[in-house]
Amino acid sequence: MQKRIQILSDFLYMGIFISLLLGSNGYAQKFDQEYLKWKADQDAQDARLKGPNTATSQNYYLAKPSLVAVTGNKVSLNQANAEQLQTLSGVGLKKAEAIIAYRQKNGKFKTIEDVQQVKGIGPALFAKNKQRLGL
Protein backbone atom coordinates (compact mmCIF):
# COMPACT_ATOMS: atom_id res chain seq x y z
CA MET A 1 0.00 0.00 0.00
CA GLN A 2 2.74 2.40 0.93
CA LYS A 3 4.55 1.65 -2.32
CA ARG A 4 1.39 2.45 -4.23
CA ILE A 5 1.08 5.81 -2.48
CA GLN A 6 4.73 6.51 -3.23
CA ILE A 7 4.19 5.80 -6.95
CA LEU A 8 1.07 7.97 -7.04
CA SER A 9 2.85 10.85 -5.32
CA ASP A 10 5.77 10.49 -7.74
CA PHE A 11 3.34 10.74 -10.67
CA LEU A 12 1.67 13.69 -9.06
CA TYR A 13 4.97 15.52 -8.57
CA MET A 14 6.02 14.70 -12.12
CA GLY A 15 2.70 15.97 -13.43
CA ILE A 16 3.03 19.21 -11.47
CA PHE A 17 6.60 19.63 -12.69
CA ILE A 18 5.65 19.07 -16.34
CA SER A 19 2.67 21.39 -16.13
CA LEU A 20 4.85 24.10 -14.59
CA LEU A 21 7.48 23.57 -17.24
CA LEU A 22 5.00 23.71 -20.12
CA GLY A 23 3.04 26.54 -18.56
CA SER A 24 6.07 28.74 -18.09
CA ASN A 25 7.22 28.03 -21.64
CA GLY A 26 3.86 29.17 -23.00
CA TYR A 27 4.05 32.31 -20.89
CA ALA A 28 7.57 33.03 -22.15
CA GLN A 29 6.48 32.67 -25.76
CA LYS A 30 3.51 34.96 -25.20
CA PHE A 31 5.75 37.49 -23.46
CA ASP A 32 8.26 37.38 -26.36
CA GLN A 33 5.50 37.95 -28.92
CA GLU A 34 4.05 40.84 -26.95
CA TYR A 35 7.49 42.39 -26.49
CA LEU A 36 8.27 42.14 -30.21
CA LYS A 37 4.96 43.80 -31.07
CA TRP A 38 5.58 46.54 -28.51
CA LYS A 39 9.13 47.08 -29.81
CA ALA A 40 7.90 47.36 -33.41
CA ASP A 41 5.28 49.92 -32.34
CA GLN A 42 7.92 51.91 -30.46
CA ASP A 43 10.30 51.90 -33.43
CA ALA A 44 7.52 53.08 -35.72
CA GLN A 45 6.63 55.87 -33.30
CA ASP A 46 10.29 56.90 -33.02
CA ALA A 47 10.58 57.05 -36.79
CA ARG A 48 7.50 59.27 -37.01
CA LEU A 49 8.85 61.62 -34.33
CA LYS A 50 12.36 61.90 -35.73
CA GLY A 51 11.38 62.33 -39.35
CA PRO A 52 13.93 61.84 -42.12
CA ASN A 53 17.52 61.83 -40.93
CA THR A 54 19.31 64.33 -43.14
CA ALA A 55 22.57 64.15 -41.19
CA THR A 56 23.28 60.68 -42.53
CA SER A 57 22.15 61.40 -46.07
CA GLN A 58 24.44 64.38 -46.57
CA ASN A 59 27.30 66.12 -44.88
CA TYR A 60 25.91 68.55 -42.32
CA TYR A 61 28.60 71.18 -42.87
CA LEU A 62 28.31 71.03 -46.66
CA ALA A 63 24.54 71.53 -46.56
CA LYS A 64 24.30 74.10 -43.77
CA PRO A 65 23.70 77.59 -45.15
CA SER A 66 25.66 80.30 -43.45
CA LEU A 67 24.47 83.87 -43.20
CA VAL A 68 27.90 85.40 -42.60
CA ALA A 69 30.24 83.07 -44.50
CA VAL A 70 30.85 85.63 -47.21
CA THR A 71 31.14 89.26 -46.16
CA GLY A 72 31.85 91.68 -48.95
CA ASN A 73 34.23 89.66 -51.06
CA LYS A 74 35.81 87.74 -48.13
CA VAL A 75 35.08 84.07 -47.53
CA SER A 76 35.03 82.87 -43.92
CA LEU A 77 37.15 79.75 -43.52
CA ASN A 78 35.29 78.85 -40.32
CA GLN A 79 31.74 79.23 -41.60
CA ALA A 80 31.67 78.87 -45.39
CA ASN A 81 30.06 75.85 -46.97
CA ALA A 82 31.54 74.00 -49.97
CA GLU A 83 29.75 76.17 -52.52
CA GLN A 84 31.06 79.37 -50.95
CA LEU A 85 34.60 78.01 -50.67
CA GLN A 86 34.54 77.15 -54.37
CA THR A 87 34.30 80.85 -55.20
CA LEU A 88 37.97 81.10 -54.24
CA SER A 89 40.48 80.94 -57.08
CA GLY A 90 41.78 77.39 -57.65
CA VAL A 91 39.39 75.79 -55.12
CA GLY A 92 37.09 73.12 -56.49
CA LEU A 93 34.75 70.72 -54.76
CA LYS A 94 37.53 68.38 -53.53
CA LYS A 95 39.57 71.18 -51.94
CA ALA A 96 36.44 72.75 -50.44
CA GLU A 97 35.53 69.40 -48.90
CA ALA A 98 39.12 69.03 -47.62
CA ILE A 99 38.90 72.45 -45.93
CA ILE A 100 35.60 71.50 -44.29
CA ALA A 101 36.95 68.09 -43.21
CA TYR A 102 40.00 69.76 -41.67
CA ARG A 103 37.73 72.22 -39.86
CA GLN A 104 35.57 69.38 -38.52
CA LYS A 105 38.58 67.40 -37.31
CA ASN A 106 40.73 70.20 -35.87
CA GLY A 107 38.23 72.91 -34.99
CA LYS A 108 38.05 76.46 -36.28
CA PHE A 109 40.96 78.08 -38.05
CA LYS A 110 42.80 80.48 -35.75
CA THR A 111 44.53 82.42 -38.55
CA ILE A 112 43.98 82.47 -42.29
CA GLU A 113 47.50 81.07 -42.71
CA ASP A 114 46.30 77.83 -41.04
CA VAL A 115 44.49 76.94 -44.25
CA GLN A 116 47.86 75.95 -45.70
CA GLN A 117 47.82 72.92 -43.39
CA VAL A 118 44.97 71.49 -45.46
CA LYS A 119 46.16 68.94 -48.01
CA GLY A 120 46.15 70.51 -51.47
CA ILE A 121 46.38 74.12 -50.24
CA GLY A 122 49.93 75.32 -50.66
CA PRO A 123 51.65 78.71 -50.48
CA ALA A 124 50.84 79.59 -54.09
CA LEU A 125 47.11 78.95 -53.73
CA PHE A 126 47.11 80.76 -50.39
CA ALA A 127 48.84 83.79 -51.93
CA LYS A 128 46.25 83.94 -54.74
CA ASN A 129 43.36 84.02 -52.26
CA LYS A 130 44.88 85.78 -49.25
CA GLN A 131 42.90 89.00 -49.78
CA ARG A 132 39.60 87.09 -49.98
CA LEU A 133 40.10 84.90 -46.89
CA GLY A 134 38.58 85.65 -43.52
CA LEU A 135 37.79 83.87 -40.29
Backbone as JSON, one array per atom type, in Angstrom:
{
  "sequence": "MQKRIQILSDFLYMGIFISLLLGSNGYAQKFDQEYLKWKADQDAQDARLKGPNTATSQNYYLAKPSLVAVTGNKVSLNQANAEQLQTLSGVGLKKAEAIIAYRQKNGKFKTIEDVQQVKGIGPALFAKNKQRLGL",
  "N": [[0.81, -1.19, 0.0], [1.89, 1.23, 0.84], [3.87, 1.54, -1.04], [2.38, 1.9, -3.31], [1.2, 4.39, -2.8], [3.47, 5.9, -2.79], [4.25, 5.71, -5.48], [2.06, 6.94, -6.72], [2.3, 9.53, -5.64], [4.74, 10.22, -6.74], [4.05, 10.32, -9.47], [2.24, 12.38, -9.34], [3.88, 14.53, -8.52], [5.59, 14.6, -10.74], [3.75, 15.24, -12.71], [2.94, 17.79, -11.86], [5.37, 19.12, -12.1], [5.84, 18.93, -14.89], [3.62, 20.31, -15.87], [4.14, 22.84, -14.84], [6.52, 23.39, -16.17], [5.72, 23.35, -18.9], [3.75, 25.28, -18.79], [5.14, 27.62, -18.06], [6.77, 27.9, -20.27], [4.93, 28.47, -22.29], [4.03, 30.92, -21.35], [6.38, 32.39, -21.58], [6.75, 32.42, -24.34], [4.48, 33.88, -25.12], [5.04, 36.28, -23.84], [7.38, 37.03, -25.25], [6.32, 37.43, -27.83], [4.54, 39.53, -27.36], [6.35, 41.46, -26.51], [7.92, 41.82, -28.83], [5.99, 42.9, -30.55], [5.37, 45.26, -29.17], [7.9, 46.51, -29.29], [8.19, 46.9, -32.06], [6.09, 48.7, -32.49], [7.04, 50.85, -30.96], [9.42, 51.5, -32.34], [8.32, 52.32, -34.76], [6.9, 54.57, -33.92], [9.03, 56.15, -32.99], [10.34, 56.62, -35.42], [8.42, 58.16, -36.71], [8.44, 60.44, -35.09], [11.07, 61.4, -35.26], [11.45, 61.9, -37.97], [12.78, 62.3, -41.34], [16.22, 61.5, -41.51], [18.51, 63.7, -42.1], [21.15, 64.15, -41.56], [22.61, 61.83, -41.95], [22.28, 61.4, -44.63], [23.51, 63.4, -46.01], [26.4, 65.54, -45.86], [26.57, 67.44, -42.99], [27.9, 69.93, -42.64], [28.42, 70.66, -45.25], [25.91, 71.13, -46.26], [24.75, 73.05, -44.66], [23.49, 76.24, -44.62], [25.09, 79.39, -44.42], [24.88, 82.5, -42.9], [26.76, 84.48, -42.62], [29.05, 83.75, -43.98], [30.24, 84.75, -46.23], [31.42, 87.86, -46.46], [31.2, 90.92, -47.89], [33.67, 90.67, -50.16], [35.03, 88.69, -48.95], [35.69, 85.36, -47.81], [34.66, 83.31, -45.26], [36.67, 81.13, -43.57], [35.94, 79.57, -41.42], [33.19, 79.33, -41.46], [32.1, 79.06, -44.0], [30.34, 77.21, -46.52], [30.73, 74.4, -48.82], [30.07, 75.3, -51.38], [30.43, 78.07, -51.18], [33.16, 78.18, -50.58], [34.19, 77.34, -52.96], [34.16, 79.55, -54.54], [36.56, 80.74, -54.3], [39.72, 81.31, -55.9], [41.06, 78.66, -57.74], [40.02, 76.71, -56.08], [38.23, 73.87, -55.97], [35.52, 71.46, -55.75], [36.66, 69.23, -54.36], [38.82, 70.35, -52.89], [37.43, 72.19, -51.37], [35.85, 70.48, -49.84], [37.94, 69.25, -48.47], [38.89, 71.36, -46.91], [36.68, 71.77, -45.25], [36.55, 69.27, -44.0], [38.97, 69.31, -42.61], [38.42, 71.39, -40.87], [36.31, 70.3, -39.39], [37.64, 68.22, -38.1], [39.81, 69.42, -36.7], [38.87, 71.71, -35.53], [37.99, 75.24, -35.46], [39.66, 77.51, -37.7], [42.44, 79.36, -36.64], [44.05, 81.37, -37.63], [44.23, 82.89, -40.91], [46.34, 81.84, -42.27], [46.51, 79.24, -41.41], [45.09, 77.67, -43.14], [46.79, 76.62, -44.96], [47.64, 74.25, -43.97], [45.91, 72.38, -44.77], [45.54, 69.61, -46.87], [46.53, 69.94, -50.18], [46.32, 72.65, -50.32], [48.53, 74.96, -50.88], [51.37, 77.28, -50.54], [51.26, 78.89, -52.88], [48.56, 78.81, -53.77], [47.39, 79.84, -51.49], [48.49, 82.44, -51.5], [47.27, 83.49, -53.79], [44.64, 83.77, -52.92], [44.66, 85.19, -50.56], [43.74, 87.8, -49.97], [41.02, 87.47, -50.06], [40.31, 85.81, -48.0], [38.92, 85.1, -44.82], [38.11, 84.87, -41.31]],
  "CA": [[0.0, 0.0, 0.0], [2.74, 2.4, 0.93], [4.55, 1.65, -2.32], [1.39, 2.45, -4.23], [1.08, 5.81, -2.48], [4.73, 6.51, -3.23], [4.19, 5.8, -6.95], [1.07, 7.97, -7.04], [2.85, 10.85, -5.32], [5.77, 10.49, -7.74], [3.34, 10.74, -10.67], [1.67, 13.69, -9.06], [4.97, 15.52, -8.57], [6.02, 14.7, -12.12], [2.7, 15.97, -13.43], [3.03, 19.21, -11.47], [6.6, 19.63, -12.69], [5.65, 19.07, -16.34], [2.67, 21.39, -16.13], [4.85, 24.1, -14.59], [7.48, 23.57, -17.24], [5.0, 23.71, -20.12], [3.04, 26.54, -18.56], [6.07, 28.74, -18.09], [7.22, 28.03, -21.64], [3.86, 29.17, -23.0], [4.05, 32.31, -20.89], [7.57, 33.03, -22.15], [6.48, 32.67, -25.76], [3.51, 34.96, -25.2], [5.75, 37.49, -23.46], [8.26, 37.38, -26.36], [5.5, 37.95, -28.92], [4.05, 40.84, -26.95], [7.49, 42.39, -26.49], [8.27, 42.14, -30.21], [4.96, 43.8, -31.07], [5.58, 46.54, -28.51], [9.13, 47.08, -29.81], [7.9, 47.36, -33.41], [5.28, 49.92, -32.34], [7.92, 51.91, -30.46], [10.3, 51.9, -33.43], [7.52, 53.08, -35.72], [6.63, 55.87, -33.3], [10.29, 56.9, -33.02], [10.58, 57.05, -36.79], [7.5, 59.27, -37.01], [8.85, 61.62, -34.33], [12.36, 61.9, -35.73], [11.38, 62.33, -39.35], [13.93, 61.84, -42.12], [17.52, 61.83, -40.93], [19.31, 64.33, -43.14], [22.57, 64.15, -41.19], [23.28, 60.68, -42.53], [22.15, 61.4, -46.07], [24.44, 64.38, -46.57], [27.3, 66.12, -44.88], [25.91, 68.55, -42.32], [28.6, 71.18, -42.87], [28.31, 71.03, -46.66], [24.54, 71.53, -46.56], [24.3, 74.1, -43.77], [23.7, 77.59, -45.15], [25.66, 80.3, -43.45], [24.47, 83.87, -43.2], [27.9, 85.4, -42.6], [30.24, 83.07, -44.5], [30.85, 85.63, -47.21], [31.14, 89.26, -46.16], [31.85, 91.68, -48.95], [34.23, 89.66, -51.06], [35.81, 87.74, -48.13], [35.08, 84.07, -47.53], [35.03, 82.87, -43.92], [37.15, 79.75, -43.52], [35.29, 78.85, -40.32], [31.74, 79.23, -41.6], [31.67, 78.87, -45.39], [30.06, 75.85, -46.97], [31.54, 74.0, -49.97], [29.75, 76.17, -52.52], [31.06, 79.37, -50.95], [34.6, 78.01, -50.67], [34.54, 77.15, -54.37], [34.3, 80.85, -55.2], [37.97, 81.1, -54.24], [40.48, 80.94, -57.08], [41.78, 77.39, -57.65], [39.39, 75.79, -55.12], [37.09, 73.12, -56.49], [34.75, 70.72, -54.76], [37.53, 68.38, -53.53], [39.57, 71.18, -51.94], [36.44, 72.75, -50.44], [35.53, 69.4, -48.9], [39.12, 69.03, -47.62], [38.9, 72.45, -45.93], [35.6, 71.5, -44.29], [36.95, 68.09, -43.21], [40.0, 69.76, -41.67], [37.73, 72.22, -39.86], [35.57, 69.38, -38.52], [38.58, 67.4, -37.31], [40.73, 70.2, -35.87], [38.23, 72.91, -34.99], [38.05, 76.46, -36.28], [40.96, 78.08, -38.05], [42.8, 80.48, -35.75], [44.53, 82.42, -38.55], [43.98, 82.47, -42.29], [47.5, 81.07, -42.71], [46.3, 77.83, -41.04], [44.49, 76.94, -44.25], [47.86, 75.95, -45.7], [47.82, 72.92, -43.39], [44.97, 71.49, -45.46], [46.16, 68.94, -48.01], [46.15, 70.51, -51.47], [46.38, 74.12, -50.24], [49.93, 75.32, -50.66], [51.65, 78.71, -50.48], [50.84, 79.59, -54.09], [47.11, 78.95, -53.73], [47.11, 80.76, -50.39], [48.84, 83.79, -51.93], [46.25, 83.94, -54.74], [43.36, 84.02, -52.26], [44.88, 85.78, -49.25], [42.9, 89.0, -49.78], [39.6, 87.09, -49.98], [40.1, 84.9, -46.89], [38.58, 85.65, -43.52], [37.79, 83.87, -40.29]],
  "C": [[0.86, 1.26, 0.0], [3.49, 2.62, -0.38], [3.63, 2.27, -3.35], [1.23, 3.96, -4.03], [2.32, 6.55, -2.96], [4.71, 6.71, -4.74], [3.21, 6.88, -7.36], [1.61, 9.37, -6.75], [3.96, 11.23, -6.3], [5.12, 10.97, -9.04], [2.76, 12.13, -10.5], [2.73, 14.78, -9.15], [5.49, 15.7, -10.0], [5.01, 15.49, -12.95], [2.73, 17.45, -13.12], [4.26, 19.84, -12.12], [6.44, 19.88, -14.19], [4.68, 20.21, -16.65], [3.31, 22.75, -15.87], [5.83, 24.41, -15.71], [6.79, 24.01, -18.52], [4.28, 25.05, -19.96], [3.96, 27.73, -18.63], [6.6, 28.96, -19.49], [6.19, 28.78, -22.47], [3.82, 30.63, -22.61], [5.23, 33.05, -21.5], [7.36, 33.35, -23.63], [5.52, 33.84, -25.93], [4.18, 36.29, -24.86], [6.66, 37.96, -24.6], [7.47, 38.0, -27.51], [4.98, 39.34, -28.58], [5.17, 41.88, -26.94], [7.86, 42.79, -27.92], [7.26, 43.09, -30.84], [5.12, 45.19, -30.47], [6.8, 47.25, -29.08], [8.91, 47.62, -31.22], [7.07, 48.65, -33.38], [6.13, 51.1, -31.89], [8.85, 52.41, -31.56], [9.55, 52.72, -34.47], [7.22, 54.48, -35.19], [7.88, 56.74, -33.31], [10.58, 57.44, -34.41], [9.67, 58.21, -37.16], [7.94, 60.55, -36.31], [10.13, 62.23, -34.87], [12.29, 62.45, -37.15], [12.6, 61.83, -40.11], [15.23, 62.34, -41.51], [18.42, 62.39, -42.02], [20.79, 64.31, -42.82], [23.3, 62.97, -41.8], [23.22, 60.7, -44.05], [23.07, 62.41, -46.74], [25.28, 64.98, -45.46], [26.68, 67.38, -44.31], [26.58, 69.88, -42.65], [28.54, 71.61, -44.33], [26.92, 71.6, -46.97], [24.08, 72.74, -45.76], [24.54, 75.48, -44.4], [24.23, 78.5, -44.05], [25.31, 81.72, -43.86], [25.65, 84.82, -43.29], [29.17, 84.76, -43.15], [30.97, 83.94, -45.52], [30.45, 87.05, -46.87], [31.92, 90.11, -47.15], [32.37, 90.68, -49.97], [35.11, 88.68, -50.29], [34.99, 86.49, -47.85], [35.58, 83.61, -46.17], [35.44, 81.4, -43.95], [36.43, 78.93, -42.46], [33.8, 78.64, -40.52], [31.26, 78.9, -43.0], [31.35, 77.41, -45.68], [30.86, 75.59, -48.25], [31.3, 74.93, -51.16], [30.44, 77.53, -52.37], [32.57, 79.27, -51.04], [35.06, 77.86, -52.12], [34.62, 78.47, -55.13], [35.74, 81.36, -55.13], [38.7, 80.6, -55.48], [41.24, 79.64, -56.84], [41.19, 76.4, -56.66], [38.15, 75.18, -55.77], [36.39, 72.38, -55.37], [35.65, 69.9, -53.83], [38.28, 69.21, -52.49], [38.62, 71.82, -50.93], [36.06, 71.71, -49.39], [36.71, 69.12, -47.97], [39.21, 70.12, -46.55], [37.86, 72.19, -44.85], [35.97, 70.31, -43.41], [38.03, 68.47, -42.2], [39.37, 70.55, -40.52], [36.95, 71.33, -38.88], [36.5, 68.62, -37.6], [39.36, 68.23, -36.31], [40.11, 71.43, -35.23], [38.43, 74.1, -35.91], [39.49, 76.87, -36.56], [41.23, 79.26, -37.13], [43.34, 81.66, -36.55], [44.25, 81.96, -39.97], [45.15, 81.65, -42.83], [47.35, 79.58, -42.4], [45.71, 77.01, -42.18], [45.55, 76.2, -45.07], [48.16, 74.56, -45.14], [46.88, 71.9, -44.02], [45.67, 70.91, -46.68], [45.62, 69.53, -49.31], [46.17, 72.04, -51.48], [47.83, 74.48, -49.9], [50.11, 76.83, -50.63], [51.17, 79.49, -51.71], [49.34, 79.83, -54.09], [46.7, 79.91, -52.61], [47.37, 82.2, -50.81], [47.8, 84.35, -52.9], [44.97, 84.4, -54.05], [43.47, 84.78, -50.94], [43.96, 86.97, -48.98], [41.43, 88.65, -49.59], [39.3, 86.19, -48.78], [39.82, 85.65, -45.6], [38.28, 84.52, -42.55], [36.33, 83.99, -39.93]]
}
